[in-house]
Structures are given as C-alpha cells and as structure tokens.
Amino acid sequence: NIAGLGAIHSCSPKNLKITLGSDITYIPDNCFENSGISEIIIPDTVTSIGNYAFAGCGFTNITIPDSVTSIGGWAFNGCANLTEITIPDGVETLNPFIFCDCKNLTAINLPDSIKEVGPAAFYGTPMYENQENWVDGALYINDIFVAVDSSAVGELVIKPGTKIIAAEVLNG
C-alpha cells in the first residue's frame, strides 16, 4: 500500500496533477522528487511521507491530511513555489532540511504536537531571512529557537516562551 519508490522521480511533464488512491498509506522516499507535479491530492489513508518525497516539486501549496503523523527529512526541500503549508496535528518532528530552500514559503502552520526540530529545517526560507525573526543574534520561528548568527558574541539569553531548541542550533 505504497506509492512506488521513485514513482515519478524527475518526471519531465509540467503542471501534472496527481490524485493518490485511497489504498495508498505511505509516500516513500524520493517518490515525487524533482517531478513536474503542480498539484497532488493525498488521501486520508496516508500516514507517512518519506525523505525527499516532494523535494523540488513545483506546487504552490499542498494539503497534508490529518492522518499523516510522520514526514521525512528534505521532504519539501527546494520547493521554490511553495508559499504556505500546514503540518497536521500528530506530527512530532520536523526532520532535517524539511523546508530548506523553499524560497517563497512565508507561512508554516505548525501544530502544538511538534516536539523536535531537525537541523536547517527552515534554512533558505523567507522566515530565516526575515530580520524581524532574529532577536539578539538568535532566530526564532514561533516558539522554536532555530539558529544563532555566526557573528554572535557575548551572552545569549533564550527568549521567554521558547518551547523547542532545534538540533545543531549552534553548529556552523
């Protein structure tokens, strides 16, 4: 009950709309990576999305059903047209590089269920680049401490209300 491994990986047709059948429960690693899909309908039978599953896709938004509880690393990496995404309640981890280089991603709706954020999850997004999200050399997105400016010196006090510290926050 999975979409075939690499099913439409690097597919050349553009503006392709995909509707997954209700027997699909898992979207595997690299399944739609760098494909020409512009829209995908994911049924509420899907519970897991693999690594790189949608990396480099051309859609502007995607609806992830509430049934999904696991989303792999790099899943949306390089989705340059993606502007908004809602992560369903029940997902506990934002894996490494999940939204990295999503150059137009201005709205990420995160559930309270998030407990862990992998390295570089937001790197290369407008939220990362927005100076208003940086406080005293530290980047915060919602209640997540994401990164420290490499030029930061002195003392860093994590702001009140911070609930999550991203992995490798001081690395690099």
mmCIF file of N, CA and C in Angstrom, residues 10-136:
data_model
loop_
_atom_site.group_PDB
_atom_site.id
_atom_site.type_symbol
_atom_site.label_atom_id
_atom_site.label_comp_id
_atom_site.label_asym_id
_atom_site.label_seq_id
_atom_site.Cartn_x
_atom_site.Cartn_y
_atom_site.Cartn_z
ATOM 1 N N SER A 10 11.909 12.826 -10.924
ATOM 2 C CA SER A 10 12.492 13.539 -12.067
ATOM 3 C C SER A 10 11.667 13.392 -13.338
ATOM 4 N N CYS A 11 10.365 13.320 -13.179
ATOM 5 C CA CYS A 11 9.446 13.219 -14.317
ATOM 6 C C CYS A 11 9.415 14.551 -15.047
ATOM 7 N N SER A 12 9.451 14.532 -16.355
ATOM 8 C CA SER A 12 9.542 15.777 -17.107
ATOM 9 C C SER A 12 8.225 16.484 -17.410
ATOM 10 N N PRO A 13 7.049 15.827 -17.429
ATOM 11 C CA PRO A 13 5.832 16.593 -17.706
ATOM 12 C C PRO A 13 5.638 17.712 -16.689
ATOM 13 N N LYS A 14 5.202 18.861 -17.146
ATOM 14 C CA LYS A 14 4.980 20.002 -16.253
ATOM 15 C C LYS A 14 3.489 20.156 -15.978
ATOM 16 N N ASN A 15 3.180 20.809 -14.858
ATOM 17 C CA ASN A 15 1.799 21.066 -14.462
ATOM 18 C C ASN A 15 0.977 19.788 -14.368
ATOM 19 N N LEU A 16 1.575 18.760 -13.838
ATOM 20 C CA LEU A 16 0.926 17.468 -13.692
ATOM 21 C C LEU A 16 0.172 17.430 -12.368
ATOM 22 N N LYS A 17 -1.098 17.062 -12.413
ATOM 23 C CA LYS A 17 -1.905 16.904 -11.205
ATOM 24 C C LYS A 17 -1.985 15.415 -10.886
ATOM 25 N N ILE A 18 -1.677 15.063 -9.636
ATOM 26 C CA ILE A 18 -1.689 13.676 -9.190
ATOM 27 C C ILE A 18 -2.763 13.519 -8.117
ATOM 28 N N THR A 19 -3.582 12.489 -8.258
ATOM 29 C CA THR A 19 -4.530 12.115 -7.219
ATOM 30 C C THR A 19 -4.169 10.707 -6.769
ATOM 31 N N LEU A 20 -3.780 10.559 -5.519
ATOM 32 C CA LEU A 20 -3.427 9.250 -4.988
ATOM 33 C C LEU A 20 -4.683 8.499 -4.576
ATOM 34 N N GLY A 21 -4.702 7.199 -4.839
ATOM 35 C CA GLY A 21 -5.841 6.366 -4.473
ATOM 36 C C GLY A 21 -5.926 6.118 -2.983
ATOM 37 N N SER A 22 -7.092 5.711 -2.545
ATOM 38 C CA SER A 22 -7.342 5.525 -1.115
ATOM 39 C C SER A 22 -6.654 4.294 -0.530
ATOM 40 N N ASP A 23 -6.002 3.480 -1.368
ATOM 41 C CA ASP A 23 -5.247 2.342 -0.839
ATOM 42 C C ASP A 23 -3.814 2.721 -0.464
ATOM 43 N N ILE A 24 -3.401 3.927 -0.810
ATOM 44 C CA ILE A 24 -2.044 4.389 -0.507
ATOM 45 C C ILE A 24 -1.975 4.783 0.970
ATOM 46 N N THR A 25 -0.972 4.230 1.680
ATOM 47 C CA THR A 25 -0.799 4.556 3.094
ATOM 48 C C THR A 25 0.540 5.245 3.365
ATOM 49 N N TYR A 26 1.466 5.165 2.408
ATOM 50 C CA TYR A 26 2.805 5.696 2.606
ATOM 51 C C TYR A 26 3.327 6.270 1.296
ATOM 52 N N ILE A 27 3.909 7.456 1.360
ATOM 53 C CA ILE A 27 4.577 8.044 0.205
ATOM 54 C C ILE A 27 6.069 7.889 0.469
ATOM 55 N N PRO A 28 6.748 6.996 -0.284
ATOM 56 C CA PRO A 28 8.129 6.651 0.040
ATOM 57 C C PRO A 28 9.153 7.714 -0.334
ATOM 58 N N ASP A 29 10.368 7.482 0.119
ATOM 59 C CA ASP A 29 11.499 8.359 -0.184
ATOM 60 C C ASP A 29 11.587 8.626 -1.690
ATOM 61 N N ASN A 30 11.841 9.880 -2.039
ATOM 62 C CA ASN A 30 12.116 10.305 -3.411
ATOM 63 C C ASN A 30 10.963 10.100 -4.390
ATOM 64 N N CYS A 31 9.807 9.747 -3.934
ATOM 65 C CA CYS A 31 8.706 9.343 -4.803
ATOM 66 C C CYS A 31 8.388 10.375 -5.893
ATOM 67 N N PHE A 32 8.269 11.628 -5.520
ATOM 68 C CA PHE A 32 7.920 12.667 -6.482
ATOM 69 C C PHE A 32 9.024 13.714 -6.629
ATOM 70 N N GLU A 33 10.201 13.416 -6.133
ATOM 71 C CA GLU A 33 11.314 14.361 -6.127
ATOM 72 C C GLU A 33 11.604 14.895 -7.535
ATOM 73 N N ASN A 34 11.730 16.226 -7.627
ATOM 74 C CA ASN A 34 12.070 16.917 -8.874
ATOM 75 C C ASN A 34 11.140 16.570 -10.029
ATOM 76 N N SER A 35 9.904 16.255 -9.698
ATOM 77 C CA SER A 35 8.935 15.915 -10.737
ATOM 78 C C SER A 35 8.199 17.173 -11.191
ATOM 79 N N GLY A 36 7.425 17.019 -12.230
ATOM 80 C CA GLY A 36 6.682 18.142 -12.770
ATOM 81 C C GLY A 36 5.320 18.345 -12.145
ATOM 82 N N ILE A 37 5.084 17.740 -10.975
ATOM 83 C CA ILE A 37 3.742 17.888 -10.407
ATOM 84 C C ILE A 37 3.518 19.298 -9.876
ATOM 85 N N SER A 38 2.346 19.799 -10.167
ATOM 86 C CA SER A 38 1.964 21.128 -9.689
ATOM 87 C C SER A 38 0.859 21.042 -8.643
ATOM 88 N N GLU A 39 0.269 19.871 -8.534
ATOM 89 C CA GLU A 39 -0.784 19.672 -7.535
ATOM 90 C C GLU A 39 -0.856 18.188 -7.205
ATOM 91 N N ILE A 40 -1.098 17.892 -5.934
ATOM 92 C CA ILE A 40 -1.268 16.499 -5.515
ATOM 93 C C ILE A 40 -2.387 16.417 -4.489
ATOM 94 N N ILE A 41 -3.216 15.419 -4.654
ATOM 95 C CA ILE A 41 -4.288 15.151 -3.702
ATOM 96 C C ILE A 41 -3.875 13.901 -2.927
ATOM 97 N N ILE A 42 -3.710 14.063 -1.627
ATOM 98 C CA ILE A 42 -3.277 12.969 -0.761
ATOM 99 C C ILE A 42 -4.483 12.503 0.053
ATOM 100 N N PRO A 43 -4.813 11.217 -0.030
ATOM 101 C CA PRO A 43 -5.980 10.733 0.728
ATOM 102 C C PRO A 43 -5.687 10.633 2.218
ATOM 103 N N ASP A 44 -6.740 10.563 3.011
ATOM 104 C CA ASP A 44 -6.565 10.489 4.466
ATOM 105 C C ASP A 44 -6.157 9.097 4.940
ATOM 106 N N THR A 45 -5.803 8.220 4.007
ATOM 107 C CA THR A 45 -5.256 6.914 4.365
ATOM 108 C C THR A 45 -3.736 6.967 4.512
ATOM 109 N N VAL A 46 -3.114 8.040 4.010
ATOM 110 C CA VAL A 46 -1.658 8.190 4.100
ATOM 111 C C VAL A 46 -1.285 8.602 5.521
ATOM 112 N N THR A 47 -0.315 7.874 6.108
ATOM 113 C CA THR A 47 0.125 8.172 7.467
ATOM 114 C C THR A 47 1.576 8.656 7.516
ATOM 115 N N SER A 48 2.323 8.442 6.435
ATOM 116 C CA SER A 48 3.739 8.767 6.464
ATOM 117 C C SER A 48 4.218 9.250 5.088
ATOM 118 N N ILE A 49 5.079 10.261 5.123
ATOM 119 C CA ILE A 49 5.687 10.819 3.917
ATOM 120 C C ILE A 49 7.194 10.674 4.079
ATOM 121 N N GLY A 50 7.853 10.071 3.102
ATOM 122 C CA GLY A 50 9.266 9.751 3.201
ATOM 123 C C GLY A 50 10.210 10.906 2.915
ATOM 124 N N ASN A 51 11.504 10.634 3.092
ATOM 125 C CA ASN A 51 12.558 11.605 2.810
ATOM 126 C C ASN A 51 12.523 12.006 1.334
ATOM 127 N N TYR A 52 12.717 13.282 1.074
ATOM 128 C CA TYR A 52 12.762 13.831 -0.288
ATOM 129 C C TYR A 52 11.494 13.563 -1.100
ATOM 130 N N ALA A 53 10.415 13.157 -0.484
ATOM 131 C CA ALA A 53 9.217 12.745 -1.211
ATOM 132 C C ALA A 53 8.744 13.784 -2.230
ATOM 133 N N PHE A 54 8.774 15.064 -1.844
ATOM 134 C CA PHE A 54 8.306 16.123 -2.735
ATOM 135 C C PHE A 54 9.397 17.148 -3.043
ATOM 136 N N ALA A 55 10.632 16.846 -2.718
ATOM 137 C CA ALA A 55 11.729 17.801 -2.916
ATOM 138 C C ALA A 55 11.760 18.281 -4.365
ATOM 139 N N GLY A 56 11.838 19.596 -4.519
ATOM 140 C CA GLY A 56 11.959 20.185 -5.843
ATOM 141 C C GLY A 56 10.682 20.230 -6.658
ATOM 142 N N CYS A 57 9.543 19.929 -6.060
ATOM 143 C CA CYS A 57 8.274 19.977 -6.801
ATOM 144 C C CYS A 57 7.822 21.419 -7.018
ATOM 145 N N GLY A 58 6.924 21.604 -7.980
ATOM 146 C CA GLY A 58 6.527 22.947 -8.376
ATOM 147 C C GLY A 58 5.219 23.467 -7.819
ATOM 148 N N PHE A 59 4.589 22.750 -6.885
ATOM 149 C CA PHE A 59 3.310 23.238 -6.380
ATOM 150 C C PHE A 59 3.475 24.461 -5.480
ATOM 151 N N THR A 60 2.401 25.265 -5.393
ATOM 152 C CA THR A 60 2.426 26.464 -4.543
ATOM 153 C C THR A 60 1.907 26.160 -3.145
ATOM 154 N N ASN A 61 1.075 25.146 -3.023
ATOM 155 C CA ASN A 61 0.608 24.713 -1.713
ATOM 156 C C ASN A 61 0.302 23.229 -1.777
ATOM 157 N N ILE A 62 0.179 22.647 -0.637
ATOM 158 C CA ILE A 62 -0.128 21.221 -0.545
ATOM 159 C C ILE A 62 -0.954 21.020 0.710
ATOM 160 N N THR A 63 -1.955 20.169 0.609
ATOM 161 C CA THR A 63 -2.767 19.834 1.770
ATOM 162 C C THR A 63 -2.327 18.465 2.270
ATOM 163 N N ILE A 64 -1.845 18.445 3.484
ATOM 164 C CA ILE A 64 -1.426 17.196 4.111
ATOM 165 C C ILE A 64 -2.556 16.772 5.039
ATOM 166 N N PRO A 65 -3.108 15.582 4.815
ATOM 167 C CA PRO A 65 -4.246 15.180 5.650
ATOM 168 C C PRO A 65 -3.845 14.961 7.117
ATOM 169 N N ASP A 66 -4.826 15.076 7.983
ATOM 170 C CA ASP A 66 -4.597 14.910 9.420
ATOM 171 C C ASP A 66 -4.108 13.512 9.783
ATOM 172 N N SER A 67 -4.272 12.550 8.886
ATOM 173 C CA SER A 67 -3.828 11.179 9.138
ATOM 174 C C SER A 67 -2.305 11.046 9.148
ATOM 175 N N VAL A 68 -1.594 12.014 8.552
ATOM 176 C CA VAL A 68 -0.130 11.947 8.470
ATOM 177 C C VAL A 68 0.478 12.296 9.822
ATOM 178 N N THR A 69 1.333 11.387 10.321
ATOM 179 C CA THR A 69 1.997 11.605 11.607
ATOM 180 C C THR A 69 3.520 11.642 11.473
ATOM 181 N N SER A 70 4.034 11.359 10.281
ATOM 182 C CA SER A 70 5.471 11.338 10.071
ATOM 183 C C SER A 70 5.805 11.925 8.701
ATOM 184 N N ILE A 71 6.743 12.884 8.696
ATOM 185 C CA ILE A 71 7.205 13.497 7.451
ATOM 186 C C ILE A 71 8.724 13.467 7.479
ATOM 187 N N GLY A 72 9.322 12.870 6.464
ATOM 188 C CA GLY A 72 10.761 12.673 6.421
ATOM 189 C C GLY A 72 11.562 13.936 6.175
ATOM 190 N N GLY A 73 12.857 13.809 6.361
ATOM 191 C CA GLY A 73 13.773 14.909 6.106
ATOM 192 C C GLY A 73 13.801 15.273 4.632
ATOM 193 N N TRP A 74 14.069 16.505 4.360
ATOM 194 C CA TRP A 74 14.166 17.026 2.995
ATOM 195 C C TRP A 74 12.861 16.857 2.208
ATOM 196 N N ALA A 75 11.762 16.533 2.855
ATOM 197 C CA ALA A 75 10.509 16.202 2.167
ATOM 198 C C ALA A 75 10.049 17.294 1.209
ATOM 199 N N PHE A 76 10.254 18.560 1.575
ATOM 200 C CA PHE A 76 9.826 19.679 0.727
ATOM 201 C C PHE A 76 11.016 20.546 0.318
ATOM 202 N N ASN A 77 12.211 20.047 0.520
ATOM 203 C CA ASN A 77 13.434 20.785 0.196
ATOM 204 C C ASN A 77 13.402 21.305 -1.244
ATOM 205 N N GLY A 78 13.667 22.586 -1.406
ATOM 206 C CA GLY A 78 13.773 23.162 -2.741
ATOM 207 C C GLY A 78 12.460 23.347 -3.478
ATOM 208 N N CYS A 79 11.344 23.293 -2.777
ATOM 209 C CA CYS A 79 10.051 23.567 -3.421
ATOM 210 C C CYS A 79 9.914 25.092 -3.535
ATOM 211 N N ALA A 80 10.512 25.634 -4.578
ATOM 212 C CA ALA A 80 10.663 27.084 -4.717
ATOM 213 C C ALA A 80 9.342 27.830 -4.841
ATOM 214 N N ASN A 81 8.290 27.168 -5.308
ATOM 215 C CA ASN A 81 6.995 27.840 -5.480
ATOM 216 C C ASN A 81 6.081 27.707 -4.267
ATOM 217 N N LEU A 82 6.440 26.844 -3.330
ATOM 218 C CA LEU A 82 5.601 26.608 -2.160
ATOM 219 C C LEU A 82 5.517 27.880 -1.318
ATOM 220 N N THR A 83 4.295 28.346 -1.041
ATOM 221 C CA THR A 83 4.112 29.585 -0.286
ATOM 222 C C THR A 83 3.526 29.351 1.104
ATOM 223 N N GLU A 84 2.789 28.256 1.267
ATOM 224 C CA GLU A 84 2.134 28.002 2.554
ATOM 225 C C GLU A 84 1.973 26.504 2.756
ATOM 226 N N ILE A 85 2.105 26.084 3.999
ATOM 227 C CA ILE A 85 1.893 24.674 4.331
ATOM 228 C C ILE A 85 1.400 24.574 5.767
ATOM 229 N N THR A 86 0.521 23.608 5.988
ATOM 230 C CA THR A 86 0.036 23.309 7.333
ATOM 231 C C THR A 86 0.461 21.889 7.669
ATOM 232 N N ILE A 87 1.179 21.760 8.762
ATOM 233 C CA ILE A 87 1.598 20.451 9.240
ATOM 234 C C ILE A 87 0.510 19.955 10.191
ATOM 235 N N PRO A 88 0.003 18.738 9.954
ATOM 236 C CA PRO A 88 -1.107 18.261 10.784
ATOM 237 C C PRO A 88 -0.723 17.963 12.224
ATOM 238 N N ASP A 89 -1.714 18.092 13.094
ATOM 239 C CA ASP A 89 -1.545 17.735 14.493
ATOM 240 C C ASP A 89 -1.225 16.250 14.553
ATOM 241 N N GLY A 90 -0.303 15.880 15.375
ATOM 242 C CA GLY A 90 0.126 14.491 15.463
ATOM 243 C C GLY A 90 1.557 14.317 14.964
ATOM 244 N N VAL A 91 2.005 15.210 14.079
ATOM 245 C CA VAL A 91 3.402 15.189 13.648
ATOM 246 C C VAL A 91 4.224 15.761 14.792
ATOM 247 N N GLU A 92 5.234 15.016 15.253
ATOM 248 C CA GLU A 92 6.027 15.444 16.405
ATOM 249 C C GLU A 92 7.408 15.964 16.028
ATOM 250 N N THR A 93 7.875 15.639 14.819
ATOM 251 C CA THR A 93 9.233 16.014 14.428
ATOM 252 C C THR A 93 9.249 16.705 13.080
ATOM 253 N N LEU A 94 9.942 17.843 13.020
ATOM 254 C CA LEU A 94 10.270 18.467 11.736
ATOM 255 C C LEU A 94 11.682 17.996 11.429
ATOM 256 N N ASN A 95 11.799 17.065 10.522
ATOM 257 C CA ASN A 95 13.078 16.424 10.235
ATOM 258 C C ASN A 95 14.045 17.367 9.534
ATOM 259 N N PRO A 96 15.333 16.985 9.479
ATOM 260 C CA PRO A 96 16.350 17.867 8.893
ATOM 261 C C PRO A 96 16.000 18.355 7.488
ATOM 262 N N PHE A 97 16.249 19.642 7.273
ATOM 263 C CA PHE A 97 16.128 20.275 5.963
ATOM 264 C C PHE A 97 14.732 20.165 5.348
ATOM 265 N N ILE A 98 13.719 19.933 6.142
ATOM 266 C CA ILE A 98 12.368 19.681 5.634
ATOM 267 C C ILE A 98 11.854 20.807 4.722
ATOM 268 N N PHE A 99 12.143 22.065 5.071
ATOM 269 C CA PHE A 99 11.699 23.199 4.250
ATOM 270 C C PHE A 99 12.872 23.986 3.665
ATOM 271 N N CYS A 100 14.048 23.435 3.733
ATOM 272 C CA CYS A 100 15.255 24.126 3.268
ATOM 273 C C CYS A 100 15.101 24.584 1.817
ATOM 274 N N ASP A 101 15.474 25.830 1.574
ATOM 275 C CA ASP A 101 15.444 26.429 0.235
ATOM 276 C C ASP A 101 14.062 26.511 -0.398
ATOM 277 N N CYS A 102 13.044 26.590 0.432
ATOM 278 C CA CYS A 102 11.697 26.907 -0.055
ATOM 279 C C CYS A 102 11.614 28.434 -0.084
ATOM 280 N N LYS A 103 12.093 29.007 -1.153
ATOM 281 C CA LYS A 103 12.357 30.444 -1.277
ATOM 282 C C LYS A 103 11.131 31.345 -1.120
ATOM 283 N N ASN A 104 9.924 30.795 -1.308
ATOM 284 C CA ASN A 104 8.710 31.601 -1.199
ATOM 285 C C ASN A 104 7.795 31.174 -0.060
ATOM 286 N N LEU A 105 8.281 30.291 0.801
ATOM 287 C CA LEU A 105 7.464 29.783 1.904
ATOM 288 C C LEU A 105 7.371 30.833 3.007
ATOM 289 N N THR A 106 6.243 31.522 3.049
ATOM 290 C CA THR A 106 6.061 32.608 4.017
ATOM 291 C C THR A 106 5.142 32.229 5.170
ATOM 292 N N ALA A 107 4.440 31.092 5.053
ATOM 293 C CA ALA A 107 3.522 30.689 6.123
ATOM 294 C C ALA A 107 3.640 29.192 6.383
ATOM 295 N N ILE A 108 4.078 28.861 7.588
ATOM 296 C CA ILE A 108 4.115 27.469 8.035
ATOM 297 C C ILE A 108 3.259 27.391 9.283
ATOM 298 N N ASN A 109 2.206 26.630 9.185
ATOM 299 C CA ASN A 109 1.309 26.444 10.317
ATOM 300 C C ASN A 109 1.714 25.157 11.022
ATOM 301 N N LEU A 110 2.241 25.304 12.230
ATOM 302 C CA LEU A 110 2.764 24.167 12.974
ATOM 303 C C LEU A 110 1.831 23.807 14.128
ATOM 304 N N PRO A 111 1.642 22.514 14.346
ATOM 305 C CA PRO A 111 0.787 22.097 15.460
ATOM 306 C C PRO A 111 1.528 22.131 16.792
ATOM 307 N N ASP A 112 0.777 22.095 17.855
ATOM 308 C CA ASP A 112 1.366 22.037 19.194
ATOM 309 C C ASP A 112 2.066 20.706 19.451
ATOM 310 N N SER A 113 1.797 19.706 18.603
ATOM 311 C CA SER A 113 2.393 18.383 18.804
ATOM 312 C C SER A 113 3.893 18.338 18.474
ATOM 313 N N ILE A 114 4.424 19.366 17.793
ATOM 314 C CA ILE A 114 5.854 19.376 17.439
ATOM 315 C C ILE A 114 6.689 19.412 18.719
ATOM 316 N N LYS A 115 7.623 18.459 18.811
ATOM 317 C CA LYS A 115 8.491 18.366 19.986
ATOM 318 C C LYS A 115 9.969 18.454 19.608
ATOM 319 N N GLU A 116 10.276 18.226 18.333
ATOM 320 C CA GLU A 116 11.666 18.183 17.891
ATOM 321 C C GLU A 116 11.790 18.810 16.504
ATOM 322 N N VAL A 117 12.863 19.587 16.319
ATOM 323 C CA VAL A 117 13.129 20.223 15.030
ATOM 324 C C VAL A 117 14.559 19.887 14.623
ATOM 325 N N GLY A 118 14.693 19.323 13.446
ATOM 326 C CA GLY A 118 15.999 18.926 12.943
ATOM 327 C C GLY A 118 16.796 20.110 12.435
ATOM 328 N N PRO A 119 18.075 19.883 12.162
ATOM 329 C CA PRO A 119 18.940 20.965 11.692
ATOM 330 C C PRO A 119 18.485 21.521 10.344
ATOM 331 N N ALA A 120 18.654 22.821 10.196
ATOM 332 C CA ALA A 120 18.395 23.544 8.940
ATOM 333 C C ALA A 120 16.974 23.356 8.412
ATOM 334 N N ALA A 121 16.034 23.088 9.290
ATOM 335 C CA ALA A 121 14.650 22.864 8.867
ATOM 336 C C ALA A 121 14.075 24.057 8.106
ATOM 337 N N PHE A 122 14.482 25.271 8.487
ATOM 338 C CA PHE A 122 13.933 26.482 7.877
ATOM 339 C C PHE A 122 14.953 27.262 7.056
ATOM 340 N N TYR A 123 16.144 26.712 6.912
ATOM 341 C CA TYR A 123 17.218 27.435 6.210
ATOM 342 C C TYR A 123 16.809 27.754 4.771
ATOM 343 N N GLY A 124 17.066 28.983 4.350
ATOM 344 C CA GLY A 124 16.767 29.392 2.981
ATOM 345 C C GLY A 124 15.316 29.759 2.729
ATOM 346 N N THR A 125 14.528 29.882 3.794
ATOM 347 C CA THR A 125 13.134 30.323 3.655
ATOM 348 C C THR A 125 13.059 31.811 3.970
ATOM 349 N N PRO A 126 12.007 32.490 3.533
ATOM 350 C CA PRO A 126 11.857 33.903 3.893
ATOM 351 C C PRO A 126 11.821 34.127 5.406
ATOM 352 N N MET A 127 11.332 33.142 6.149
ATOM 353 C CA MET A 127 11.300 33.279 7.604
ATOM 354 C C MET A 127 12.710 33.333 8.169
ATOM 355 N N TYR A 128 13.602 32.577 7.589
ATOM 356 C CA TYR A 128 15.003 32.569 8.016
ATOM 357 C C TYR A 128 15.669 33.890 7.658
ATOM 358 N N GLU A 129 15.310 34.416 6.511
ATOM 359 C CA GLU A 129 15.921 35.648 6.018
ATOM 360 C C GLU A 129 15.314 36.915 6.637
ATOM 361 N N ASN A 130 14.123 36.818 7.218
ATOM 362 C CA ASN A 130 13.425 37.969 7.792
ATOM 363 C C ASN A 130 14.101 38.410 9.094
ATOM 364 N N GLN A 131 14.676 39.593 9.079
ATOM 365 C CA GLN A 131 15.408 40.103 10.243
ATOM 366 C C GLN A 131 14.520 40.284 11.468
ATOM 367 N N GLU A 132 13.209 40.414 11.271
ATOM 368 C CA GLU A 132 12.292 40.550 12.401
ATOM 369 C C GLU A 132 12.213 39.270 13.237
ATOM 370 N N ASN A 133 12.589 38.147 12.639
ATOM 371 C CA ASN A 133 12.582 36.875 13.377
ATOM 372 C C ASN A 133 13.858 36.674 14.190
ATOM 373 N N TRP A 134 14.841 37.534 13.976
ATOM 374 C CA TRP A 134 16.112 37.439 14.698
ATOM 375 C C TRP A 134 16.081 38.371 15.899
ATOM 376 N N VAL A 135 16.367 37.846 17.077
ATOM 377 C CA VAL A 135 16.382 38.626 18.308
ATOM 378 C C VAL A 135 17.751 38.438 18.959
ATOM 379 N N ASP A 136 18.495 39.522 19.049
ATOM 380 C CA ASP A 136 19.814 39.490 19.688
ATOM 381 C C ASP A 136 20.710 38.368 19.141
#
